[in-house]
Amino acid sequence: MAWYNLNSTDTIVSEFNQKHRIDRCGFCGEFEKKIRTTKKIYFSEFEVEDRPICFDCYHQHSKKAIAR
């Protein structure tokens, strides 16, 4: 796909054209936040929950990958 072909059904293009949803963040608990994605929280081996995460919490909890 070329950079100028934005009418394609490519998955990468659909991610960039997607509107951000506004919802309650599952990590900080604030309402009316722009949601970046959903993350899994593992409470135990059998209890797994998907929660939305806002942009602020995503950047706060992300780690920088360092090549050694």
N, CA, C and O of each residue as an XYZ file, in Angstrom:
272
protein
N       0.837     -1.176      0.000
C       0.000      0.000      0.000
C       0.884      1.242      0.000
O       1.871      1.305      0.733
N       0.544      2.194     -0.793
C       1.290      3.438     -0.862
C       0.769      4.427      0.177
O      -0.345      4.279      0.679
N       1.562      5.415      0.488
C       1.179      6.383      1.510
C      -0.013      7.231      1.077
O      -0.728      7.766      1.924
N      -0.233      7.357     -0.217
C      -1.304      8.201     -0.717
C      -2.614      7.441     -0.894
O      -3.638      8.058     -1.189
N      -2.612      6.123     -0.723
C      -3.797      5.308     -0.930
C      -4.539      5.143      0.392
O      -4.399      4.117      1.058
N      -5.321      6.138      0.771
C      -6.021      6.100      2.057
C      -7.396      5.458      1.970
O      -8.077      5.340      2.989
N      -7.816      5.047      0.802
C      -9.120      4.406      0.663
C      -9.030      2.896      0.801
O     -10.018      2.198      0.571
N      -7.906      2.398      1.158
C      -7.688      0.965      1.273
C      -8.368      0.418      2.523
O      -8.716      1.179      3.426
N      -8.554     -0.875      2.577
C      -9.117     -1.522      3.761
C      -8.003     -2.099      4.632
O      -8.231     -3.047      5.383
N      -6.833     -1.548      4.539
C      -5.688     -1.992      5.317
C      -5.937     -1.735      6.806
O      -6.552     -0.731      7.166
N      -5.464     -2.634      7.670
C      -5.714     -2.497      9.111
C      -4.986     -1.313      9.712
O      -5.499     -0.689     10.641
N      -3.821     -0.988      9.216
C      -3.065      0.145      9.761
C      -3.794      1.451      9.472
O      -3.869      2.327     10.334
N      -4.329      1.584      8.269
C      -5.062      2.787      7.911
C      -6.325      2.912      8.766
O      -6.685      4.010      9.191
N      -6.986      1.800      9.012
C      -8.210      1.867      9.809
C      -7.922      2.265     11.249
O      -8.769      2.889     11.887
N      -6.739      1.920     11.784
C      -6.378      2.341     13.141
C      -6.197      3.848     13.217
O      -6.619      4.473     14.190
N      -5.573      4.440     12.199
C      -5.331      5.874     12.223
C      -6.597      6.675     11.955
O      -6.733      7.795     12.448
N      -7.513      6.128     11.194
C      -8.761      6.819     10.908
C      -9.796      6.639     12.009
O     -10.850      7.273     11.977
N      -9.509      5.788     12.973
C     -10.447      5.481     14.041
C     -10.557      6.652     15.010
O      -9.544      7.228     15.408
N     -11.769      7.004     15.389
C     -11.982      8.067     16.368
C     -11.740      7.511     17.766
O     -12.030      6.347     18.041
N     -11.207      8.351     18.643
C     -10.960      7.933     20.016
C     -12.261      7.937     20.789
O     -13.069      8.859     20.674
N     -12.452      6.892     21.580
C     -13.667      6.865     22.382
C     -13.410      7.533     23.720
O     -12.281      7.568     24.211
N     -14.452      8.050     24.288
C     -14.371      8.716     25.588
C     -15.150      7.855     26.569
O     -16.325      7.554     26.360
N     -14.471      7.464     27.644
C     -15.053      6.520     28.594
C     -14.370      6.717     29.941
O     -13.556      7.625     30.104
N     -14.700      5.877     30.890
C     -14.063      5.893     32.209
C     -12.803      5.042     32.148
O     -12.845      3.906     31.676
N     -11.685      5.578     32.621
C     -10.419      4.840     32.639
C     -10.476      3.782     33.732
O     -10.895      4.065     34.855
N     -10.052      2.561     33.404
C     -10.081      1.473     34.367
C      -8.912      1.498     35.330
O      -8.891      0.719     36.283
N      -7.930      2.376     35.109
C      -6.755      2.427     35.973
C      -6.816      3.609     36.943
O      -6.609      3.427     38.143
N      -7.097      4.820     36.442
C      -7.168      5.974     37.342
C      -8.596      6.241     37.804
O      -8.790      6.928     38.807
N      -9.604      5.718     37.103
C     -10.987      5.849     37.516
C     -11.651      7.157     37.135
O     -12.789      7.403     37.535
N     -10.965      8.012     36.363
C     -11.556      9.289     35.979
C     -12.530      9.105     34.827
O     -12.315      8.280     33.939
N     -13.604      9.885     34.855
C     -14.608      9.847     33.798
C     -14.229     10.821     32.687
O     -13.398     11.708     32.882
N     -14.844     10.648     31.531
C     -14.684     11.538     30.385
C     -13.225     11.675     29.954
O     -12.756     12.783     29.692
N     -12.511     10.558     29.880
C     -11.119     10.571     29.425
C     -11.036      9.931     28.050
O     -11.823      9.040     27.730
N     -10.085     10.381     27.232
C      -9.856      9.769     25.929
C      -9.158      8.437     26.132
O      -8.107      8.379     26.770
N      -9.727      7.368     25.599
C      -9.204      6.020     25.811
C      -8.205      5.673     24.727
O      -8.481      5.841     23.539
N      -7.045      5.190     25.137
C      -6.014      4.790     24.178
C      -6.255      3.370     23.688
O      -6.293      3.136     22.480
N      -6.415      2.426     24.593
C      -6.611      1.024     24.243
C      -7.176      0.291     25.456
O      -7.518      0.920     26.457
N      -7.272     -1.014     25.374
C      -7.662     -1.811     26.539
C      -6.480     -2.663     26.968
O      -5.720     -3.149     26.131
N      -6.331     -2.838     28.247
C      -5.249     -3.646     28.815
C      -5.845     -4.727     29.697
O      -6.931     -4.563     30.254
N      -5.132     -5.822     29.817
C      -5.558     -6.924     30.682
C      -4.944     -6.748     32.062
O      -3.769     -6.408     32.198
N      -5.756     -6.985     33.073
C      -5.283     -6.986     34.457
C      -5.429     -8.406     34.967
O      -6.515     -8.983     34.921
N      -4.332     -8.967     35.453
C      -4.332    -10.333     35.972
C      -4.394    -10.281     37.489
O      -3.422     -9.905     38.144
N      -5.546    -10.662     38.051
C      -5.703    -10.714     39.498
C      -5.187    -12.036     40.043
O      -4.616    -12.086     41.133
N      -5.385    -13.089     39.296
C      -4.866    -14.402     39.641
C      -4.762    -15.191     38.343
O      -4.942    -14.644     37.255
N      -4.476    -16.450     38.467
C      -4.339    -17.300     37.289
C      -5.662    -17.432     36.535
O      -5.673    -17.602     35.316
N      -6.762    -17.354     37.257
C      -8.073    -17.577     36.661
C      -8.887    -16.298     36.479
O      -9.883    -16.301     35.756
N      -8.476    -15.205     37.125
C      -9.211    -13.950     37.041
C      -8.447    -12.946     36.186
O      -7.423    -12.405     36.604
N      -8.962    -12.707     34.984
C      -8.374    -11.752     34.058
C      -9.479    -10.800     33.618
O     -10.583    -11.227     33.283
N      -9.170     -9.515     33.622
C     -10.173     -8.522     33.270
C      -9.590     -7.533     32.265
O      -8.466     -7.060     32.433
N     -10.358     -7.222     31.217
C      -9.959     -6.202     30.250
C     -10.526     -4.870     30.703
O     -11.723     -4.753     30.964
N      -9.664     -3.864     30.796
C     -10.107     -2.537     31.198
C      -9.570     -1.504     30.221
O      -8.461     -1.656     29.710
N     -10.342     -0.455     29.955
C      -9.832      0.617     29.094
C      -8.778      1.436     29.836
O      -8.849      1.595     31.054
N      -7.807      1.951     29.095
C      -6.742      2.757     29.689
C      -6.637      4.067     28.912
O      -6.632      4.071     27.681
N      -6.554      5.175     29.642
C      -6.482      6.490     29.000
C      -5.035      6.784     28.572
O      -4.113      6.044     28.912
N      -4.860      7.865     27.830
C      -3.542      8.239     27.326
C      -2.573      8.530     28.466
O      -1.411      8.126     28.410
N      -3.046      9.232     29.506
C      -2.166      9.601     30.621
C      -1.654      8.373     31.366
O      -0.459      8.272     31.642
N      -2.541      7.445     31.691
C      -2.138      6.225     32.402
C      -1.258      5.339     31.527
O      -0.339      4.689     32.025
N      -1.535      5.312     30.229
C      -0.742      4.498     29.310
C       0.709      4.972     29.305
O       1.634      4.164     29.377
N       0.901      6.284     29.219
C       2.269      6.824     29.210
C       2.928      6.729     30.576
O       4.145      6.568     30.666
N       2.147      6.824     31.628
C       2.683      6.748     32.978
C       3.176      5.339     33.296
O       4.191      5.178     33.974
N       2.471      4.320     32.816
C       2.808      2.938     33.147
C       3.644      2.237     32.079
O       4.036      1.084     32.263
N       3.922      2.918     30.965
C       4.730      2.280     29.923
C       6.207      2.364     30.302
O       6.622      3.238     31.063
N       6.972      1.454     29.763
C       8.415      1.412     30.037
C       9.170      1.547     28.743
O       8.717      1.079     27.698
N      10.319      2.183     28.807
C      11.143      2.389     27.631
C      11.989      1.135     27.396
O      12.624      0.620     28.316
N      11.987      0.660     26.167
C      12.794     -0.504     25.819
C      14.216     -0.044     25.522
O      14.436      0.842     24.696
N      15.164     -0.653     26.197
C      16.568     -0.300     26.014
C      17.309     -1.519     25.493
O      17.296     -2.583     26.112
N      17.963     -1.348     24.335
C      18.746     -2.458     23.757
C      20.095     -2.526     24.458
O      20.731     -1.506     24.722
N      20.506     -3.726     24.747
C      21.811     -3.903     25.419
C      22.776     -4.609     24.533
O      23.918     -4.844     24.927
